CSV table of C-alpha atoms in Angstrom, one decimal:
chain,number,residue,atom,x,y,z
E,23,UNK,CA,0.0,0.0,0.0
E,24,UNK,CA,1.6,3.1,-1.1
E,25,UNK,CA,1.5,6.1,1.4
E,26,UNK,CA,1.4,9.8,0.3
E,27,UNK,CA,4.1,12.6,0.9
E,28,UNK,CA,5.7,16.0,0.1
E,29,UNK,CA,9.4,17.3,1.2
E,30,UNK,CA,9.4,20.5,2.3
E,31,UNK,CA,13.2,22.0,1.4
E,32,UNK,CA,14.7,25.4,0.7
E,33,UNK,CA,17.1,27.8,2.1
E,34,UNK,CA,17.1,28.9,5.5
E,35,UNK,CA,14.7,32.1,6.2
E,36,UNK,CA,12.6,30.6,2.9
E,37,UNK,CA,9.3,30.2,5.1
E,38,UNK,CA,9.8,26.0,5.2
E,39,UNK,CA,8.0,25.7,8.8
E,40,UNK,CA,5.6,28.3,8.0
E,41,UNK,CA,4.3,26.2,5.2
E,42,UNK,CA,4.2,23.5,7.0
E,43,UNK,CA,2.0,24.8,9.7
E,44,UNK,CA,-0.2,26.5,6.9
E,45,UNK,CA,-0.3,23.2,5.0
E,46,UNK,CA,-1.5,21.3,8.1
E,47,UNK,CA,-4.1,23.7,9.2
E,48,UNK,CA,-5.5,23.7,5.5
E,49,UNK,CA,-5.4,19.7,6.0
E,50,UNK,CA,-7.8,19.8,9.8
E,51,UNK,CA,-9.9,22.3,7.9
E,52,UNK,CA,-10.6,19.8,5.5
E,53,UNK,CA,-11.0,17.4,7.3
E,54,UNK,CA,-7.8,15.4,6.2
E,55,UNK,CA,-5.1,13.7,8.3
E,56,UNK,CA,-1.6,14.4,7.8
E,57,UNK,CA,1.8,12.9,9.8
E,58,UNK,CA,3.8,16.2,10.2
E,59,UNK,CA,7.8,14.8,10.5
E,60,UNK,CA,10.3,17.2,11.1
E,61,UNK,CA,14.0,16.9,10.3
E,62,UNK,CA,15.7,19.9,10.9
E,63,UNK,CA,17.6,19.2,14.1
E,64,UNK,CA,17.9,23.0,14.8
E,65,UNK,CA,14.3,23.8,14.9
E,66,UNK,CA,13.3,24.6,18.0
E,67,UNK,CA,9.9,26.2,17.8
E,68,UNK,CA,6.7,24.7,16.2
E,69,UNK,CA,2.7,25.8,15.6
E,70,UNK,CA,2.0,22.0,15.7
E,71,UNK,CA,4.0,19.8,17.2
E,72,UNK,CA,5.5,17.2,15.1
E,73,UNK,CA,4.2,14.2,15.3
E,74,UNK,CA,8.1,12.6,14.7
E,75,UNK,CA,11.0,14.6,15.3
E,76,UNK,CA,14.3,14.3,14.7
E,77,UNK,CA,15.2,15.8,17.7
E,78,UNK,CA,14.3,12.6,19.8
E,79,UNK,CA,17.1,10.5,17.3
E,80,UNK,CA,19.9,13.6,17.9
E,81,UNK,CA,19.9,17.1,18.5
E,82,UNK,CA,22.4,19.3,16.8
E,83,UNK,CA,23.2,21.1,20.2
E,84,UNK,CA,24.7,17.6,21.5
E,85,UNK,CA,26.7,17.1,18.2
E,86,UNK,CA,27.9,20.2,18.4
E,87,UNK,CA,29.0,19.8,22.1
E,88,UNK,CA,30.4,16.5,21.9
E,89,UNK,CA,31.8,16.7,18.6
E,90,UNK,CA,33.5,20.1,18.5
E,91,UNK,CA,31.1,20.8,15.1
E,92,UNK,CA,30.1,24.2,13.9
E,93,UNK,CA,26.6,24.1,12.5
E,94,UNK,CA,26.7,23.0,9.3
E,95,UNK,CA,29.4,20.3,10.1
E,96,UNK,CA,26.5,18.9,13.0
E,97,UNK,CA,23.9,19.2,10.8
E,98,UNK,CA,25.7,16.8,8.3
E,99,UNK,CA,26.4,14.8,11.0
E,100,UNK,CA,22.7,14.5,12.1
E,101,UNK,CA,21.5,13.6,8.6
E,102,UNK,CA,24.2,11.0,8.1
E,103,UNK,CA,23.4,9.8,11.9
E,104,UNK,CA,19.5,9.6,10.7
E,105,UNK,CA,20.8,7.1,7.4
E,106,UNK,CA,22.3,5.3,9.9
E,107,UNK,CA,19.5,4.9,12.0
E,108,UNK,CA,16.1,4.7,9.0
E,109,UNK,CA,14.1,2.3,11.7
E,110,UNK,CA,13.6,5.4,13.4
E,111,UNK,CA,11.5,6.6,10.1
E,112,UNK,CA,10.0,3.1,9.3
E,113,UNK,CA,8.6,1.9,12.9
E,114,UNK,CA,6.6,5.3,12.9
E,115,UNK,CA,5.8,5.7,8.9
E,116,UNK,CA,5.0,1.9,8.7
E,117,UNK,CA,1.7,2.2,9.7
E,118,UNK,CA,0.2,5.1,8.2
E,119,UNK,CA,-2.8,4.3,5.3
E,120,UNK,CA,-3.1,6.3,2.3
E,121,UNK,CA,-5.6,8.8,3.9
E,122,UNK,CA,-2.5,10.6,5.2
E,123,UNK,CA,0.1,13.5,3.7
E,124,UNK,CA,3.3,12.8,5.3
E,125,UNK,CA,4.9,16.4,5.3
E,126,UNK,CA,8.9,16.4,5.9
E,127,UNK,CA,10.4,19.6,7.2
E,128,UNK,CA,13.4,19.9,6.0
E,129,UNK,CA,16.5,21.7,7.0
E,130,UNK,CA,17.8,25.1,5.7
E,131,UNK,CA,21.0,24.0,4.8
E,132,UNK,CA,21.7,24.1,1.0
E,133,UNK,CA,24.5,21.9,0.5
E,134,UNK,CA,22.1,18.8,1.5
E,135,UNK,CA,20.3,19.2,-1.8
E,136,UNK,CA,23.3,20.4,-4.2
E,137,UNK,CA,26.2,18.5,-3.9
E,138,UNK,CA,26.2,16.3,-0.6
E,139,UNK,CA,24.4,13.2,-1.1
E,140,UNK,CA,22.6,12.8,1.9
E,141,UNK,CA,19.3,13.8,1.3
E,142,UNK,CA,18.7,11.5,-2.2
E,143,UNK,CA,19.9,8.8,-0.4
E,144,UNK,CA,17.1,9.6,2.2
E,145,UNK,CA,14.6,10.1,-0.8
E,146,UNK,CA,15.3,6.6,-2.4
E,147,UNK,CA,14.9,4.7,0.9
E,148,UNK,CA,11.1,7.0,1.3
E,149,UNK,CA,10.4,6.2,-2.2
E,150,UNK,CA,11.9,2.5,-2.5
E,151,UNK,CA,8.6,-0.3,-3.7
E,152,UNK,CA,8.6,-3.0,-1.0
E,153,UNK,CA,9.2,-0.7,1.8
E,154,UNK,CA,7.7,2.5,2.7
E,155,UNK,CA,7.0,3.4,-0.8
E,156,UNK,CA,5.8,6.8,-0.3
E,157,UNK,CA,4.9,8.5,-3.1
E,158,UNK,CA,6.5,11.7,-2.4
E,159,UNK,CA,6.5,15.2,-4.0
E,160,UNK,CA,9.5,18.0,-3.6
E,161,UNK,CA,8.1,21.4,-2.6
E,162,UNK,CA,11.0,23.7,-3.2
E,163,UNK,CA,10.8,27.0,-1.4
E,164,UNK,CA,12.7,30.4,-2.3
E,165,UNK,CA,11.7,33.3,-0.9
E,166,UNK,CA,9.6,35.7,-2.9
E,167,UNK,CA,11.3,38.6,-1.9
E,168,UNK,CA,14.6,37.8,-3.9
E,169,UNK,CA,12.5,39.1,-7.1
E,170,UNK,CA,13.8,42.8,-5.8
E,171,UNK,CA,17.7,41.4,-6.2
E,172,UNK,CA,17.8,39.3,-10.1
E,173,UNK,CA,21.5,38.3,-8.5
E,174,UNK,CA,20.0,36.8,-5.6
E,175,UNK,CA,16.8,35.5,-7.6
E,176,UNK,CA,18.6,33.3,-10.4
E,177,UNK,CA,20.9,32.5,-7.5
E,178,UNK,CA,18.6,30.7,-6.0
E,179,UNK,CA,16.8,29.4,-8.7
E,180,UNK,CA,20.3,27.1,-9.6
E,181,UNK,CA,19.6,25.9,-6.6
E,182,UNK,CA,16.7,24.9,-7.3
E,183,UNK,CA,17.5,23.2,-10.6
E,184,UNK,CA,20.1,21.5,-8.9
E,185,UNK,CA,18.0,20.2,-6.2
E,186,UNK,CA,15.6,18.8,-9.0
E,187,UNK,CA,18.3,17.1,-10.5
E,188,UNK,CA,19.9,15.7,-7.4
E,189,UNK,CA,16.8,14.6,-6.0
E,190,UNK,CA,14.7,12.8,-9.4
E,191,UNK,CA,11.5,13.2,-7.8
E,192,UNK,CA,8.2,15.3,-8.9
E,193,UNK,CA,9.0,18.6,-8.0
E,194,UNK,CA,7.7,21.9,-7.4
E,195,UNK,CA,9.7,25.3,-7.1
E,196,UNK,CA,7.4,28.2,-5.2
E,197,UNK,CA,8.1,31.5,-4.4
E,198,UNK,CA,6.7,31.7,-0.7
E,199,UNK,CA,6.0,35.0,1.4
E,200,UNK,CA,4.3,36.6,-1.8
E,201,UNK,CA,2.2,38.6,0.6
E,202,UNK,CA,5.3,41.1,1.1
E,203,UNK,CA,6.3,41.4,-2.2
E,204,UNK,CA,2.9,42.2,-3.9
E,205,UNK,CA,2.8,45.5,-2.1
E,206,UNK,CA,6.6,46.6,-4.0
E,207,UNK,CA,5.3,44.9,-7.5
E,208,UNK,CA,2.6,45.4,-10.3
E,209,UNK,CA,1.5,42.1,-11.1
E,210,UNK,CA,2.5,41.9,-14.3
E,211,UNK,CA,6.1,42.2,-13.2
E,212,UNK,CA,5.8,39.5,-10.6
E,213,UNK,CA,4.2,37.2,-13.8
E,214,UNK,CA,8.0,37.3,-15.5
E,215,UNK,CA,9.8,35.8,-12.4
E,216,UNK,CA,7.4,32.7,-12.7
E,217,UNK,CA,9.4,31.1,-15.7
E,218,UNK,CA,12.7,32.5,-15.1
E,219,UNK,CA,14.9,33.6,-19.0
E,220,UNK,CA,17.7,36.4,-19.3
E,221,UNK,CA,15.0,38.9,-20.1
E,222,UNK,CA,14.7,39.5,-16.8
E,223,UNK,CA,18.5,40.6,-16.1
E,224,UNK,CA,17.7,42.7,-19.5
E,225,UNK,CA,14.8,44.7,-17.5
E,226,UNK,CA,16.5,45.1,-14.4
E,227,UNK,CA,15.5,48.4,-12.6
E,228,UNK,CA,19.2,48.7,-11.0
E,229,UNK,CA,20.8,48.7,-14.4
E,230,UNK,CA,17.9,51.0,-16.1
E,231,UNK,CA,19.0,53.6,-13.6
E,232,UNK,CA,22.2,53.4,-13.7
E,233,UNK,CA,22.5,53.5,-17.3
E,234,UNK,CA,19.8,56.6,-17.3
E,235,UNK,CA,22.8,58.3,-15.0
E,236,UNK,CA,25.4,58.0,-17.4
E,237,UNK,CA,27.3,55.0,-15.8
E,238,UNK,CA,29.0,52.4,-18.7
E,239,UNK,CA,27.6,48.9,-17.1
E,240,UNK,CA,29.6,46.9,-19.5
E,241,UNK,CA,33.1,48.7,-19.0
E,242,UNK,CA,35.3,45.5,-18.6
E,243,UNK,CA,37.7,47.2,-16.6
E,244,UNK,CA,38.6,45.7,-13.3
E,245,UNK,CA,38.1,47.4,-9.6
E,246,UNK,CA,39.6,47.1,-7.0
E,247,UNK,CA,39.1,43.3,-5.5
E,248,UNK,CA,38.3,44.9,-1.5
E,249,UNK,CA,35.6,46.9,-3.1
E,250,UNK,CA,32.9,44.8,-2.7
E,251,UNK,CA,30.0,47.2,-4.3
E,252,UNK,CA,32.1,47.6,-7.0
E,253,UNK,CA,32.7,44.1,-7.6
E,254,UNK,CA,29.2,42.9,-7.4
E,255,UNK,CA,28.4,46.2,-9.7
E,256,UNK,CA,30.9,45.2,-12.3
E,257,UNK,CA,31.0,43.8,-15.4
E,258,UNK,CA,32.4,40.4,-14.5
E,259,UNK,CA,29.4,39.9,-12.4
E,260,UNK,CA,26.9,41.1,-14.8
E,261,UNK,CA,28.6,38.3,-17.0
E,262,UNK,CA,28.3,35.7,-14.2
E,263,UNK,CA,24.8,36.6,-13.6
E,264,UNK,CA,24.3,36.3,-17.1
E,265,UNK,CA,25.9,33.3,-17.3
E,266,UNK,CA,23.5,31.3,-14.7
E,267,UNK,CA,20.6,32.8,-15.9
E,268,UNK,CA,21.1,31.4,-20.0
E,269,UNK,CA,22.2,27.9,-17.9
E,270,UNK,CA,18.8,28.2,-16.4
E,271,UNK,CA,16.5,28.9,-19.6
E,272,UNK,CA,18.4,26.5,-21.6
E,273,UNK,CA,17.6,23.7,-19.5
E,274,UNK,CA,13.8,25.1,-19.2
E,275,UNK,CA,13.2,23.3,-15.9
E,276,UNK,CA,12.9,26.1,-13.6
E,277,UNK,CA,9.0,27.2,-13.1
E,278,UNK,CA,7.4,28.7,-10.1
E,279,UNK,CA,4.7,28.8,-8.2
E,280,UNK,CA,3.6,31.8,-5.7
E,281,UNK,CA,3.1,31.5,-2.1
E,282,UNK,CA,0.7,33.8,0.5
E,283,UNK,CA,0.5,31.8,3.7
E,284,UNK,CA,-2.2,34.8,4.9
E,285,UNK,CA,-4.3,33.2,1.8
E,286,UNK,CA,-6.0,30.1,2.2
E,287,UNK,CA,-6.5,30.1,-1.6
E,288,UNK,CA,-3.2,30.3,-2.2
E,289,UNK,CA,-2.4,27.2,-0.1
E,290,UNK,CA,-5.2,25.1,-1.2
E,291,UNK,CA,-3.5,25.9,-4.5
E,292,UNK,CA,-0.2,24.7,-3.5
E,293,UNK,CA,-1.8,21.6,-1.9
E,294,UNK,CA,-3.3,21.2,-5.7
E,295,UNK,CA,-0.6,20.5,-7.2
E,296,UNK,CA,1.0,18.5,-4.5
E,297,UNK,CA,-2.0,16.4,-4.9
E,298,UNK,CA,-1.5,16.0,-8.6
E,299,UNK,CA,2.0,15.3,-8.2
E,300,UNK,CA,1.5,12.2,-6.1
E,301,UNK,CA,-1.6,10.8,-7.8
E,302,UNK,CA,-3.3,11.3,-4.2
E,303,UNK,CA,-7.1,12.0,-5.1
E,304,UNK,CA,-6.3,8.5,-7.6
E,305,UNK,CA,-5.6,5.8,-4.4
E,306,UNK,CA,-8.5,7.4,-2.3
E,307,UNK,CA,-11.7,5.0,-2.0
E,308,UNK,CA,-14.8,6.6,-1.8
E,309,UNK,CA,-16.2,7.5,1.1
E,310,UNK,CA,-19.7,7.5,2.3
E,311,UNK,CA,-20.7,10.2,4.7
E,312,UNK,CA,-21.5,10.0,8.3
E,313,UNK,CA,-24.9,10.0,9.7
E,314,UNK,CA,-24.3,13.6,11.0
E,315,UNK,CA,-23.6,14.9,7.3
E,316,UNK,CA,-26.3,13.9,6.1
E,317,UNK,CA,-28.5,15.5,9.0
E,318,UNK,CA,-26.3,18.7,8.0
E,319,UNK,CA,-27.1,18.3,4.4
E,320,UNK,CA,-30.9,17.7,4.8
């Protein structure tokens, strides 16, 4: 019997927690059960309490302590402890039916879904027929507000490509905290960052004006290395930016969805096309209604 699931991952600050909670809330509202598991050994704070936490395997403030780690090096550590240590997953996933959303809270850490292989290892053990053979669905969040920096957006939109490629699951990219960035954008300009393409480094507002000032933004001469706004202002970095964003459109894998936790529509939205992604609505039996519902519908 396959079970149902999503992996919540992006980079720290990206609103991962937040759309957890959100998620689950939409979930009681609606009368559906979800298995909230959470795998950042650093969190410390939670709207609902997980029903499986990492936390109760190995905490990163032990590691830390007893290992002489810095944070990233403990939270490695506590990821490849977890692999070590997967019947702490399967006595608690086991059991679950179909009727449930397993959501994963992830941790922040980037290297985990880049170039360390920890967390597709992790995936093909979740996904693996014969075990617990969760259909499972990559939710991928970056946070809306990098729309105001194209550096910092296409940035973390390689990421995100590399995280789809790492990981070889159905995926979803979404810009989360949308609700602070419509205020600063038309609409129409939020509509371009949802299929990233170098048009967008073409249009950008901190190049318009400081072309409309006079300044050459393509003068290949060099500054001064300890200058750091003239280095990220220069022309080798326009170039570099350049560079990632064609990578990005030629491999046309990149597309976004957009995020308002303060919106219910939005996350029933979300929850849509995590739904399609993992065939749930498909394995769901029919279900007959309660006494009660049909009193309430009379």
């Amino acid at each position: 019997m396959s079970k149902f699931g999503v992996m919540v991952m992006g980079p720290a600050g990206a609103g991962k927690s937040t759309f957890c909670a959100s998620l689950i809330t939409h979930l009681q509202l609606n009368r559906r059960s979800a298995f909230y598991v959470n795998l950042d050994p650093a969190a410390e704070s939670f709207e609902h309490p997980p029903d499986l936490d990492i936390k109760d395997l190995i905490s990163l403030e032990d590691v830390m302590e007893e290992m002489s780690l810095g944070p990233n090096g403990g939270l490695v550590y506590c990821l490849e402890f977890l692999l070590e240590n997967l019947d702490f997953l399967t006595e608690s996933l086991d059991s679950l039916t179909e009727e449930y959303l397993v959501i994963f809270d992830m941790p922040g850490q980037i290297e985990l879904y880049t170039h360390v292989p920890i967390i597709p290892t992790l995936v093909k053990f979740l996904t693996q027929p014969g075990a617990l053979d969760i259909r499972l669905c990559a939710a991928y969040l970056l946070e809306g507000t990098f729309v105001v920096d194209r550096s910092k957006f296409f940035s973390g939109s390689l990421t995100a490509m590399s995280a789809m490629m790492m990981l070889e699951v159905p995926h979803l990219n979404i810009l989360s905290k949308m609700d602070l960035v419509n205020s600063q954008m038309r609409k129409k300009d939020i509509k371009k960052f949802l299929t990233p393409d170098t048009t967008l480094l073409e249009d950008d507002p901190v190049d318009i004006a400081r072309r409309k000032a006079g300044e050459n933004i393509d003068d290949s001469q060099s500054g001064d290395p300890q200058d750091k706004d003239a280095m990220m202002s220069g022309s080798s970095f326009r170039r570099l930016n350049v560079a990632v964003a064609t990578l990005i459109e030629n491999f046309s894998m990149v597309n976004y969805l957009k995020l308002d936790n303060t919106d219910e529509d939005s996350v029933q939205a979300i929850l849509s096309y995590i739904d399609d992604c993992i065939q749930y609505h498909e394995a769901q039996e029919p279900r007959e209604l309660a006494e009660e519902e049909y009193e309430d519908e009379e």
